Amino acid sequence: MINKLVANIQKTGAPIVVGLDPMLNYIPKKVQERAFAEYGETLEGAAEAIWQFNKEIVDKTYDLIPAVKPQIAMYEQFGLPGLAAFKKTVDYCKEKGLVVIGDIKRGDIGSTSAAYAVGHLGKVQVGSKSYAPFNEDFVTVNPYLGSDGVNPFLDVCKEEKKGMFILVKTSNPSSGEFQDQLIGDRPLYELVGEKVAAWGEQHMGDTYSYVGAVVGATYPEMGKALRKVMPKAYILVPGYGAQGGQGKDLVHFFNEDGLGAIINSSRGIIAAYKQEKYADFGEENFGEASRAAVEDMAADVRSALENR
Amino acid sequence: MINKLVANIQKTGAPIVVGLDPMLNYIPKKVQERAFAEYGETLEGAAEAIWQFNKEIVDKTYDLIPAVKPQIAMYEQFGLPGLAAFKKTVDYCKEKGLVVIGDIKRGDIGSTSAAYAVGHLGKVQVGSKSYAPFNEDFVTVNPYLGSDGVNPFLDVCKEEKKGMFILVKTSNPSSGEFQDQLIGDRPLYELVGEKVAAWGEQHMGDTYSYVGAVVGATYPEMGKALRKVMPKAYILVPGYGAQGGQGKDLVHFFNEDGLGAIINSSRGIIAAYKQEKYADFGEENFGEASRAAVEDMAADVRSALENR
């Protein structure tokens, strides 16, 4: 799956990923109204609105992008119907040839991490049958519990040729509270980065590892340092656009081969129609606005890489 | 809800919680067969077996215990039907007067943590209506992202008078890889413990805070140190029994008032019928075996507290 991610990035020339994190207030009124007309103002109605919104954005952008990253919390908050919309979104994106990164940030002790791993990446056994319940291609994993929490994901990744991105340095303002604390003369995130490199050696694709890392666009200097610590890890970089990152700040997340990083934008793409820059599309053409925002983002990142 | 937890503990005289973490291989063959006869060897069949198993254990133990802790991963691995069984279990336990601790170990950047918080503890808005999708009383939270990841949970907890347990020192063997790293002369888990105390001051119940901590039974010395760092925090202590902890090792997790800690056992209770000690009950009376295991565990913890 890391090979497919790399191939998709090379095919599109766009090392970017669209974060499908649909807050209800991102979804145009008309899409919501249609869903509520059918299902009422219910969790099912919200889930239908999310699904129709996602589908339109995917339909309008899938040929330009290598991957999507649905944030499961935005679905889980609508309970079971929301999670059904998550699954439908994952399945649809895979049909479209996209790599799907489930942003689930799970992580627990051994047997529990194993349950998350089979549920999201692998197959669960029921009597003589087996099922792939959520079936993402990659997931994000929280490392706080150490190797016990990561190894069960690694086992399933090896079996299924799938991958994960481990939280190393997150994009949020308070990420430093624990992650930046110095252990001797090195910050905790660097220690986690070293572990990512070690876990990654156990499951290599052709040029990159199936084990990647999450490092926020909002911390470009740390990205530069971490790039060296984990040379074979793909870095998933959230925080572009709405959270403040820009293409030129992000070149050091990439290797010399122009690969090794994939930049995520969520709100900046899926709610593009709300920005002044794309307002001319009008609310009803929100998918076209997202397409224009993807084109602009891909051009920004490409030009930054060409001019570095 | 922390007041209700304390009241339930005082009423039952049992500072224990039953971990409803049903692996399929814990569930007696007959229970599985009945479920598969109705739904086939499907995710729905697995979910039905889990639900029937849980219901029997809750029916046989609810009068002896203050709380349950369903581990969501064990349900999530069976996809949407599994999560429906999680919700059914939460609802049923609340009907029985139990405090429900959703062991979800979520944690993300601000707006995403907010989505988890409303989904699990609060209410989500859909048009003019609002819904409580999973509606647990407490959840567990991963602190790796710092205050940004915790504050949205805190906001919802204040609104709903609910609570959370933040991972401080987990029970698994590799928990020390990151959590024990020294920041200056203090381990990371102590720093997290201090933050738990600070977050907890913002949302106090009558005697204890709505913000508690997870500290593994397998690390009693660290529990003793952390007890002093977070005097007002309830400590949720996993790792009793199957993972190796015993009542006498756990007295220092409690305050002088005999309160302040709640000991979890999962496999040791729910799969008690598989232990030699309870084998006489027979597989068909697994609920009675669980009841006996609860009585033994409560007696072990009580006697340890009396003899300290």
Coordinates of C-alpha atoms in Angstrom, one line a residue:
Chain A
M1 CA 0.0 0.0 0.0
I2 CA 3.0 2.4 0.5
N3 CA 4.0 1.5 -3.0
K4 CA 0.5 2.4 -4.2
L5 CA 0.6 5.7 -2.3
V6 CA 4.0 6.5 -3.9
A7 CA 2.7 5.5 -7.3
N8 CA -0.5 7.6 -6.9
I9 CA 1.6 10.6 -5.8
Q10 CA 3.9 10.2 -8.9
K11 CA 0.9 9.8 -11.2
T12 CA -0.9 12.9 -9.9
G13 CA 2.3 14.9 -9.3
A14 CA 0.5 16.0 -6.1
P15 CA 1.9 15.0 -2.7
I16 CA -1.3 16.0 -1.0
V17 CA -4.1 14.4 0.8
V18 CA -7.6 15.7 1.3
G19 CA -8.9 15.5 4.8
L20 CA -12.5 14.4 4.7
D21 CA -13.5 15.9 8.1
P22 CA -17.0 17.1 7.4
M23 CA -18.3 19.4 10.2
L24 CA -22.0 20.0 9.6
N25 CA -21.4 23.7 9.3
Y26 CA -19.1 23.1 6.3
I27 CA -22.0 21.4 4.4
P28 CA -24.0 23.7 2.2
K29 CA -27.5 24.4 3.5
K30 CA -29.1 22.7 0.5
V31 CA -27.3 19.5 1.0
Q32 CA -28.4 19.4 4.6
E33 CA -32.0 20.3 3.7
R34 CA -32.2 17.5 1.2
A35 CA -30.9 15.0 3.7
F36 CA -33.2 16.2 6.5
A37 CA -36.1 16.1 4.1
E38 CA -35.5 12.4 3.7
Y39 CA -34.4 11.4 7.2
G40 CA -35.5 14.2 9.4
E41 CA -33.1 16.2 11.7
T42 CA -31.7 12.9 13.0
L43 CA -28.3 11.2 13.2
E44 CA -29.3 9.4 10.0
G45 CA -30.0 12.8 8.4
A46 CA -26.7 14.2 9.5
A47 CA -24.9 11.1 8.2
E48 CA -26.7 11.3 4.8
A49 CA -25.7 15.0 4.5
I50 CA -22.0 14.1 5.3
W51 CA -22.1 11.3 2.8
Q52 CA -23.6 13.4 -0.1
F53 CA -21.1 16.2 0.7
N54 CA -18.1 13.8 0.7
K55 CA -19.3 12.1 -2.5
E56 CA -19.5 15.4 -4.4
I57 CA -16.0 16.4 -3.2
V58 CA -14.5 13.1 -4.1
D59 CA -16.2 13.0 -7.5
K60 CA -14.8 16.5 -8.3
T61 CA -11.2 15.9 -7.0
Y62 CA -10.3 12.2 -7.2
D63 CA -8.4 12.4 -10.5
L64 CA -6.1 15.1 -9.0
I65 CA -5.2 13.5 -5.7
P66 CA -3.5 10.4 -4.5
A67 CA -5.2 9.9 -1.2
V68 CA -7.9 11.0 1.3
K69 CA -7.8 11.1 5.1
P70 CA -11.2 10.8 6.7
Q71 CA -11.1 11.9 10.4
I72 CA -13.2 9.3 12.1
A73 CA -14.2 11.6 15.0
M74 CA -16.2 13.7 12.7
Y75 CA -18.3 10.6 11.9
E76 CA -18.2 9.0 15.3
Q77 CA -19.8 12.1 16.8
F78 CA -23.0 11.2 14.9
G79 CA -23.0 7.7 16.5
L80 CA -23.7 4.6 14.5
P81 CA -25.2 6.4 11.5
G82 CA -22.1 8.6 11.4
L83 CA -19.8 5.6 11.4
A84 CA -21.9 4.0 8.6
A85 CA -21.1 7.2 6.6
F86 CA -17.4 6.8 7.5
K87 CA -17.5 3.2 6.1
K88 CA -19.4 4.2 3.0
T89 CA -16.8 7.0 2.4
V90 CA -13.9 4.6 2.8
D91 CA -15.4 2.2 0.4
Y92 CA -16.3 4.8 -2.2
C93 CA -12.8 6.4 -2.1
K94 CA -11.2 3.0 -2.6
E95 CA -13.5 2.3 -5.6
K96 CA -12.2 5.6 -7.0
G97 CA -8.6 4.3 -6.7
L98 CA -7.7 6.6 -3.8
V99 CA -5.5 5.5 -0.9
V100 CA -7.5 5.9 2.3
I101 CA -5.8 6.9 5.5
G102 CA -8.2 6.4 8.4
D103 CA -7.3 9.2 10.9
I104 CA -8.3 7.2 13.9
K105 CA -5.4 7.9 16.3
R106 CA -6.0 4.6 18.2
G107 CA -3.4 2.9 20.4
D108 CA -3.8 0.7 23.5
I109 CA -2.3 -2.3 25.2
G110 CA -1.4 -5.3 23.1
S111 CA -4.7 -7.3 22.8
T112 CA -6.7 -4.1 22.5
S113 CA -4.5 -2.6 19.8
A114 CA -4.8 -5.9 18.0
A115 CA -8.6 -5.5 18.0
Y116 CA -8.3 -2.0 16.6
A117 CA -5.8 -3.3 14.0
V118 CA -8.0 -6.1 12.7
G119 CA -11.1 -3.8 12.8
H120 CA -9.5 -1.0 10.7
L121 CA -6.8 -2.7 8.6
G122 CA -7.3 -6.4 8.8
K123 CA -9.9 -9.1 9.0
V124 CA -11.8 -10.3 12.1
Q125 CA -12.7 -14.0 12.5
V126 CA -16.3 -14.9 13.2
G127 CA -16.6 -18.7 13.5
S128 CA -15.4 -20.0 10.1
K129 CA -15.8 -16.7 8.3
S130 CA -13.7 -13.6 8.3
Y131 CA -14.7 -9.9 7.6
A132 CA -12.8 -6.7 7.0
P133 CA -15.0 -4.3 9.0
F134 CA -13.6 -0.8 8.1
N135 CA -10.8 -1.8 5.7
E136 CA -8.8 1.4 5.4
D137 CA -5.4 1.3 3.7
F138 CA -3.5 3.2 6.4
V139 CA -4.4 4.4 9.9
T140 CA -2.9 6.9 12.3
V141 CA -1.6 5.5 15.7
N142 CA -0.9 7.1 19.0
P143 CA 2.5 6.0 20.4
Y144 CA 2.0 6.9 24.2
L145 CA 1.8 3.2 25.2
G146 CA 5.1 2.2 23.5
S147 CA 5.9 -0.8 21.4
D148 CA 3.1 -3.0 22.9
G149 CA 0.6 -0.6 21.4
V150 CA 2.2 -0.4 18.0
N151 CA 3.3 -4.0 17.3
P152 CA -0.2 -5.4 16.9
F153 CA -0.8 -2.8 14.1
L154 CA 2.6 -3.8 12.6
D155 CA 1.6 -7.5 12.5
V156 CA -1.6 -6.8 10.7
C157 CA 0.1 -4.3 8.4
K158 CA 2.6 -7.0 7.4
E159 CA -0.2 -9.5 6.8
E160 CA -2.3 -7.2 4.7
K161 CA 0.5 -5.1 3.1
K162 CA -1.0 -2.0 4.8
G163 CA 0.5 0.8 6.7
M164 CA 0.3 3.4 9.5
F165 CA 1.4 6.8 10.4
I166 CA 2.5 7.2 14.0
L167 CA 1.9 10.5 15.8
V168 CA 5.4 12.0 16.4
K169 CA 4.9 15.8 16.5
T170 CA 1.3 16.9 16.2
S171 CA 0.2 20.2 14.6
N172 CA -1.7 21.7 17.5
P173 CA -0.4 24.7 19.6
S174 CA -0.1 22.7 22.8
S175 CA 1.7 19.7 21.2
G176 CA 4.9 20.7 22.9
E177 CA 3.6 20.3 26.4
F178 CA 4.7 16.7 26.4
Q179 CA 6.2 16.1 23.0
D180 CA 8.9 18.8 23.2
Q181 CA 10.0 17.8 26.7
L182 CA 13.8 17.1 26.8
I183 CA 15.0 13.6 27.5
G184 CA 18.7 14.3 28.1
D185 CA 19.3 16.7 25.3
R186 CA 16.7 15.5 22.9
P187 CA 13.0 16.2 22.7
L188 CA 10.5 13.3 23.3
Y189 CA 9.3 13.6 19.7
E190 CA 12.7 12.8 18.4
L191 CA 12.8 9.7 20.5
V192 CA 9.4 8.7 19.1
G193 CA 10.8 9.4 15.6
E194 CA 13.7 7.0 16.2
K195 CA 11.2 4.3 17.2
V196 CA 9.2 5.0 14.1
A197 CA 12.4 4.4 12.1
A198 CA 13.1 1.2 14.0
W199 CA 9.5 -0.1 13.6
G200 CA 9.6 0.9 10.0
E201 CA 12.6 -1.3 9.2
Q202 CA 10.5 -4.3 10.0
H203 CA 8.1 -3.6 7.1
M204 CA 9.6 -1.9 4.1
G205 CA 8.0 -1.2 0.7
D206 CA 10.2 -0.7 -2.4
T207 CA 11.7 2.6 -1.3
Y208 CA 9.7 3.7 1.7
S209 CA 8.5 2.0 4.8
Y210 CA 4.9 1.0 5.5
V211 CA 5.4 2.8 8.9
G212 CA 5.2 6.6 8.5
A213 CA 4.9 9.5 10.9
V214 CA 2.6 12.4 11.6
V215 CA 4.5 15.7 11.9
G216 CA 2.6 19.0 11.8
A217 CA 3.1 21.6 9.1
T218 CA 3.1 24.2 11.8
Y219 CA 6.5 23.0 13.0
P220 CA 8.8 23.1 9.9
E221 CA 12.1 23.2 11.8
M222 CA 11.2 20.1 13.7
G223 CA 10.1 18.5 10.4
K224 CA 13.5 19.2 9.0
A225 CA 15.2 17.4 12.0
L226 CA 12.8 14.5 11.9
R227 CA 13.2 14.0 8.2
K228 CA 16.8 13.0 9.0
V229 CA 15.9 10.8 11.9
M230 CA 13.4 8.8 9.8
P231 CA 14.7 8.8 6.3
K232 CA 12.6 5.9 5.1
A233 CA 9.3 7.0 6.7
Y234 CA 6.6 8.8 4.8
I235 CA 5.6 11.9 6.7
L236 CA 2.0 12.8 6.8
V237 CA 1.9 16.5 7.4
P238 CA -1.4 18.0 8.7
G239 CA -1.8 21.8 9.3
Y240 CA -1.5 23.2 5.8
G241 CA -3.7 26.1 5.0
A242 CA -6.3 26.7 7.7
Q243 CA -3.8 25.8 10.5
G244 CA -1.2 28.1 9.0
G245 CA 1.3 26.0 7.0
Q246 CA 2.4 27.0 3.5
G247 CA 4.2 25.1 0.7
K248 CA 7.5 26.9 1.1
D249 CA 7.7 26.0 4.8
L250 CA 7.2 22.4 4.0
V251 CA 10.0 21.5 1.6
H252 CA 12.2 20.1 4.3
F253 CA 9.6 17.4 5.1
F254 CA 10.5 15.9 1.7
N255 CA 13.6 13.9 0.8
E256 CA 15.9 14.9 -2.1
D257 CA 13.9 12.5 -4.4
G258 CA 10.9 14.8 -4.0
L259 CA 9.1 12.1 -2.1
G260 CA 8.7 11.1 1.5
A261 CA 6.0 13.5 2.5
I262 CA 2.3 14.0 1.9
I263 CA 0.6 17.3 2.9
N264 CA -2.9 17.2 4.3
S265 CA -5.5 19.9 4.0
S266 CA -9.0 19.5 5.4
R267 CA -11.1 22.6 5.8
G268 CA -9.0 24.5 3.2
I269 CA -10.3 22.1 0.6
I270 CA -13.6 20.7 1.7
A271 CA -15.0 24.1 2.8
A272 CA -13.2 26.1 0.0
Y273 CA -16.4 27.5 -1.2
K274 CA -16.6 29.5 2.0
Q275 CA -13.3 31.3 1.3
E276 CA -13.4 34.7 -0.4
K277 CA -11.0 33.3 -3.0
Y278 CA -13.4 30.7 -4.2
A279 CA -16.7 32.6 -3.4
D280 CA -17.5 33.0 -7.1
F281 CA -18.3 29.3 -7.4
G282 CA -21.3 29.8 -5.2
E283 CA -22.4 27.5 -2.5
E284 CA -24.1 25.1 -4.9
N285 CA -20.8 24.5 -6.8
F286 CA -18.9 23.6 -3.6
G287 CA -17.3 20.6 -5.3
E288 CA -15.9 22.8 -8.1
A289 CA -14.5 25.2 -5.4
S290 CA -12.8 22.2 -3.8
R291 CA -11.3 21.2 -7.1
A292 CA -9.9 24.6 -7.6
A293 CA -8.5 24.6 -4.1
V294 CA -6.8 21.2 -4.7
E295 CA -5.3 22.6 -7.9
D296 CA -4.0 25.7 -6.1
M297 CA -2.6 23.6 -3.2
A298 CA -0.9 21.1 -5.6
A299 CA 0.7 24.0 -7.5
D300 CA 1.9 25.7 -4.3
V301 CA 3.6 22.5 -3.1
R302 CA 5.0 21.6 -6.5
S303 CA 6.4 25.1 -7.0
A304 CA 7.9 25.1 -3.5
L305 CA 9.6 21.7 -4.3
E306 CA 10.9 23.0 -7.7
N307 CA 12.3 26.2 -6.1
R308 CA 14.0 24.7 -3.1
Chain B
M1 CA -21.0 11.6 37.9
I2 CA -17.9 11.4 40.1
N3 CA -20.2 11.8 43.1
K4 CA -22.3 9.0 41.8
L5 CA -19.2 6.8 41.3
V6 CA -18.1 7.5 44.9
A7 CA -21.7 6.8 46.2
N8 CA -21.8 3.6 44.2
I9 CA -18.5 2.5 45.6
Q10 CA -19.6 3.3 49.2
K11 CA -22.9 1.5 48.7
T12 CA -21.3 -1.7 47.3
G13 CA -18.2 -1.5 49.5
A14 CA -16.3 -2.6 46.4
P15 CA -13.9 -0.1 44.7
I16 CA -13.8 -2.3 41.6
V17 CA -14.9 -2.1 38.0
V18 CA -15.7 -4.9 35.6
G19 CA -14.1 -4.6 32.2
L20 CA -16.6 -5.7 29.6
D21 CA -14.0 -6.6 27.0
P22 CA -15.6 -9.6 25.4
M23 CA -13.2 -11.5 23.1
L24 CA -15.2 -14.1 21.1
N25 CA -13.1 -16.9 22.7
Y26 CA -14.3 -15.8 26.1
I27 CA -17.9 -16.4 25.1
P28 CA -19.2 -19.9 25.8
K29 CA -19.8 -22.0 22.7
K30 CA -23.5 -22.3 23.4
V31 CA -23.9 -18.5 23.5
Q32 CA -22.1 -18.2 20.2
E33 CA -24.0 -21.0 18.6
R34 CA -27.4 -19.5 19.5
A35 CA -26.3 -16.1 18.1
F36 CA -24.9 -17.7 14.9
A37 CA -28.1 -19.7 14.5
E38 CA -30.1 -16.5 14.4
Y39 CA -27.7 -14.3 12.4
G40 CA -25.2 -16.6 10.8
E41 CA -21.4 -16.4 11.3
T42 CA -21.6 -12.7 10.5
L43 CA -20.6 -9.5 12.3
E44 CA -24.2 -9.3 13.4
G45 CA -23.9 -12.8 14.9
A46 CA -20.7 -11.9 16.7
A47 CA -22.3 -8.7 18.0
E48 CA -25.4 -10.6 19.3
A49 CA -23.1 -13.2 21.0
I50 CA -21.2 -10.3 22.7
W51 CA -24.4 -8.6 23.8
Q52 CA -26.0 -11.8 25.3
F53 CA -22.7 -12.6 27.1
N54 CA -22.5 -9.0 28.5
K55 CA -26.1 -9.0 29.5
E56 CA -25.8 -12.3 31.5
I57 CA -22.6 -11.0 33.3
V58 CA -24.2 -7.7 34.1
D59 CA -27.4 -9.4 35.4
K60 CA -25.4 -11.6 37.7
T61 CA -23.1 -8.9 39.1
Y62 CA -24.7 -5.4 38.9
D63 CA -25.8 -5.4 42.5
L64 CA -22.2 -6.0 43.7
I65 CA -20.3 -3.5 41.6
P66 CA -20.3 0.3 41.2
A67 CA -19.2 0.5 37.6
V68 CA -18.3 -1.2 34.3
K69 CA -15.7 -0.3 31.7
P70 CA -16.5 -1.6 28.2
Q71 CA -13.4 -1.5 26.0
I72 CA -14.7 -0.1 22.7
A73 CA -11.9 -1.8 20.6
M74 CA -13.5 -5.2 21.4
Y75 CA -16.7 -4.0 19.8
E76 CA -15.2 -1.8 17.0
Q77 CA -13.3 -4.8 15.7
F78 CA -16.8 -6.2 14.6
G79 CA -17.6 -3.0 12.7
L80 CA -21.0 -1.3 12.9
P81 CA -22.8 -4.3 14.4
G82 CA -20.1 -4.5 17.1
L83 CA -20.5 -0.8 17.9
A84 CA -24.2 -1.2 18.1
A85 CA -23.6 -3.9 20.8
F86 CA -21.3 -1.4 22.6
K87 CA -24.1 1.1 22.6
K88 CA -26.6 -1.5 23.8
T89 CA -24.3 -2.5 26.6
V90 CA -23.7 1.1 27.7
D91 CA -27.5 1.7 27.8
Y92 CA -28.3 -1.5 29.6
C93 CA -25.6 -0.9 32.3
K94 CA -26.9 2.6 32.9
E95 CA -30.5 1.2 33.3
K96 CA -29.0 -1.1 36.0
G97 CA -27.7 1.9 37.9
L98 CA -24.0 1.3 37.0
V99 CA -21.5 4.0 36.2
V100 CA -20.2 3.4 32.7
I101 CA -16.6 4.2 31.8
G102 CA -16.1 4.1 28.1
D103 CA -12.6 2.9 27.6
I104 CA -12.0 4.7 24.3
K105 CA -8.6 6.2 24.7
R106 CA -9.4 9.0 22.3
G107 CA -7.5 12.3 22.0
D108 CA -6.8 14.6 19.1
I109 CA -6.4 18.3 18.2
G110 CA -9.0 20.7 19.5
S111 CA -12.0 20.5 17.1
T112 CA -11.5 16.8 16.7
S113 CA -11.3 16.1 20.4
A114 CA -14.5 18.2 20.7
A115 CA -16.2 15.8 18.2
Y116 CA -15.2 12.8 20.3
A117 CA -16.3 14.5 23.5
V118 CA -19.8 15.3 22.2
G119 CA -20.1 11.8 20.6
H120 CA -19.2 10.0 23.8
L121 CA -20.2 12.2 26.7
G122 CA -22.2 15.1 25.3
K123 CA -24.8 15.9 22.7
V124 CA -24.4 16.6 19.1
Q125 CA -26.5 19.2 17.3
V126 CA -28.4 18.2 14.1
G127 CA -30.4 21.2 12.9
S128 CA -32.7 22.1 15.7
K129 CA -32.4 18.7 17.5
S130 CA -29.7 17.3 19.7
Y131 CA -28.7 13.7 20.4
A132 CA -26.4 11.9 22.8
P133 CA -24.9 9.2 20.5
F134 CA -22.9 7.0 22.9
N135 CA -23.6 8.7 26.2
E136 CA -21.1 7.1 28.5
D137 CA -20.5 8.6 32.0
F138 CA -16.8 8.7 31.8
V139 CA -14.2 8.1 29.0
T140 CA -10.5 7.5 29.0
V141 CA -8.4 10.0 27.2
N142 CA -4.9 9.9 25.7
P143 CA -2.8 12.9 26.7
Y144 CA 0.0 12.8 24.0
L145 CA -1.4 15.9 22.3
G146 CA -1.4 18.1 25.4
S147 CA -4.1 20.5 26.7
D148 CA -5.6 21.1 23.3
G149 CA -6.6 17.5 23.2
V150 CA -8.0 17.4 26.8
N151 CA -9.8 20.8 27.1
P152 CA -12.6 20.0 24.7
F153 CA -13.4 16.9 26.8
L154 CA -13.2 19.1 29.9
D155 CA -15.7 21.5 28.5
V156 CA -18.2 18.8 27.7
C157 CA -17.6 17.2 31.1
K158 CA -18.4 20.5 32.8
E159 CA -21.6 20.9 30.8
E160 CA -22.8 17.3 31.4
K161 CA -21.4 16.7 34.9
K162 CA -19.4 13.8 33.4
G163 CA -15.8 12.8 33.8
M164 CA -12.7 11.3 32.3
F165 CA -9.6 9.3 33.2
I166 CA -6.4 10.4 31.5
L167 CA -3.7 7.9 30.7
V168 CA -0.8 8.6 33.0
K169 CA 1.1 5.3 33.4
T170 CA -0.4 2.4 31.5
S171 CA -0.3 -1.2 32.7
N172 CA 1.5 -2.8 29.7
P173 CA 5.1 -4.0 29.8
S174 CA 6.4 -1.4 27.3
S175 CA 4.6 1.6 28.9
G176 CA 8.0 2.8 30.1
E177 CA 9.4 3.3 26.7
F178 CA 8.1 6.9 26.6
Q179 CA 6.2 7.3 29.8
D180 CA 9.2 6.6 32.1
Q181 CA 11.6 8.9 30.2
L182 CA 13.2 11.4 32.6
I183 CA 12.5 15.1 32.0
G184 CA 15.1 16.6 34.2
D185 CA 14.9 14.3 37.3
R186 CA 11.2 13.4 36.9
P187 CA 9.6 10.8 34.6
L188 CA 7.1 11.9 31.9
Y189 CA 4.2 10.2 33.7
E190 CA 4.7 12.4 36.7
L191 CA 4.5 15.5 34.5
V192 CA 1.3 14.1 33.0
G193 CA 0.1 13.4 36.5
E194 CA 0.7 17.1 37.5
K195 CA -1.3 18.2 34.5
V196 CA -4.1 15.8 35.5
A197 CA -4.2 17.5 38.9
A198 CA -4.3 21.0 37.2
W199 CA -7.0 20.0 34.8
G200 CA -8.9 18.4 37.6
E201 CA -9.0 21.6 39.7
Q202 CA -11.2 23.1 37.0
H203 CA -14.0 20.5 37.5
M204 CA -14.4 19.3 41.1
G205 CA -17.1 17.1 42.5
D206 CA -17.8 17.1 46.3
T207 CA -14.5 15.4 47.3
Y208 CA -12.9 14.2 44.1
S209 CA -12.4 15.7 40.7
Y210 CA -14.2 14.7 37.6
V211 CA -10.8 14.3 36.0
G212 CA -9.1 11.1 37.0
A213 CA -6.1 9.1 35.9
V214 CA -5.2 5.7 34.6
V215 CA -2.3 4.1 36.4
G216 CA -1.6 0.4 35.9
A217 CA -1.8 -2.1 38.8
T218 CA 1.4 -3.5 37.5
Y219 CA 3.4 -0.5 38.7
P220 CA 2.5 -0.1 42.4
E221 CA 5.5 2.0 43.3
M222 CA 4.6 4.5 40.6
G223 CA 1.0 4.4 41.8
K224 CA 2.2 5.4 45.3
A225 CA 4.1 8.4 43.9
L226 CA 1.3 9.5 41.6
R227 CA -1.2 9.3 44.5
K228 CA 0.6 12.2 46.1
V229 CA 0.9 14.1 42.8
M230 CA -2.8 14.0 42.1
P231 CA -4.5 13.8 45.6
K232 CA -8.0 14.7 44.3
A233 CA -8.0 12.5 41.2
Y234 CA -9.7 9.2 41.1
I235 CA -7.2 6.6 39.8
L236 CA -8.6 3.9 37.5
V237 CA -6.3 0.9 38.0
P238 CA -6.2 -1.7 35.2
G239 CA -4.1 -4.8 35.4
Y240 CA -5.6 -6.6 38.4
G241 CA -5.6 -10.4 38.2
A242 CA -4.8 -11.6 34.7
Q243 CA -2.2 -8.9 34.2
G244 CA -0.6 -9.7 37.5
G245 CA -1.7 -7.1 40.1
Q246 CA -3.1 -8.2 43.6
G247 CA -5.1 -6.4 46.3
K248 CA -2.1 -6.0 48.7
D249 CA 0.0 -4.3 46.0
L250 CA -2.7 -1.8 45.3
V251 CA -3.4 -0.1 48.7
H252 CA -1.2 2.8 47.9
F253 CA -3.4 3.8 45.0
F254 CA -6.0 4.7 47.6
N255 CA -6.2 7.7 49.9
E256 CA -6.4 7.5 53.6
D257 CA -10.2 7.9 53.3
G258 CA -10.3 4.5 51.6
L259 CA -11.4 6.2 48.4
G260 CA -9.6 7.6 45.4
A261 CA -9.0 4.4 43.4
I262 CA -11.1 1.9 41.5
I263 CA -9.5 -1.4 40.4
N264 CA -10.5 -2.9 37.0
S265 CA -10.5 -6.5 36.2
S266 CA -11.6 -7.7 32.8
R267 CA -10.7 -11.3 31.8
G268 CA -10.4 -12.3 35.4
I269 CA -14.1 -11.6 35.9
I270 CA -15.8 -12.1 32.5
A271 CA -14.0 -15.3 31.6
A272 CA -13.9 -16.5 35.2
Y273 CA -15.6 -19.8 34.3
K274 CA -12.4 -20.7 32.3
Q275 CA -10.3 -20.6 35.5
E276 CA -9.7 -23.8 37.4
K277 CA -10.9 -22.0 40.6
Y278 CA -14.4 -21.5 39.1
A279 CA -14.5 -24.5 36.9
D280 CA -17.2 -26.2 39.0
F281 CA -19.8 -23.7 37.8
G282 CA -19.6 -25.2 34.4
E283 CA -19.5 -23.2 31.1
E284 CA -23.3 -22.8 31.1
N285 CA -23.2 -21.0 34.4
F286 CA -20.5 -18.5 33.3
G287 CA -22.5 -15.6 34.9
E288 CA -22.5 -17.3 38.3
A289 CA -18.7 -17.8 37.9
S290 CA -18.3 -14.1 37.2
R291 CA -20.3 -13.3 40.3
A292 CA -18.1 -15.5 42.5
A293 CA -15.0 -13.9 40.9
V294 CA -16.4 -10.4 41.7
E295 CA -17.0 -11.4 45.3
D296 CA -13.5 -12.8 45.6
M297 CA -12.0 -9.7 44.1
A298 CA -14.0 -7.3 46.2
A299 CA -13.0 -9.3 49.4
D300 CA -9.3 -9.3 48.3
V301 CA -9.3 -5.5 47.8
R302 CA -11.3 -4.8 51.0
S303 CA -9.1 -7.0 53.1
A304 CA -6.0 -5.4 51.7
L305 CA -7.4 -1.9 52.6
E306 CA -8.4 -3.1 56.1
N307 CA -4.9 -4.5 56.8
R308 CA -2.8 -1.7 55.4

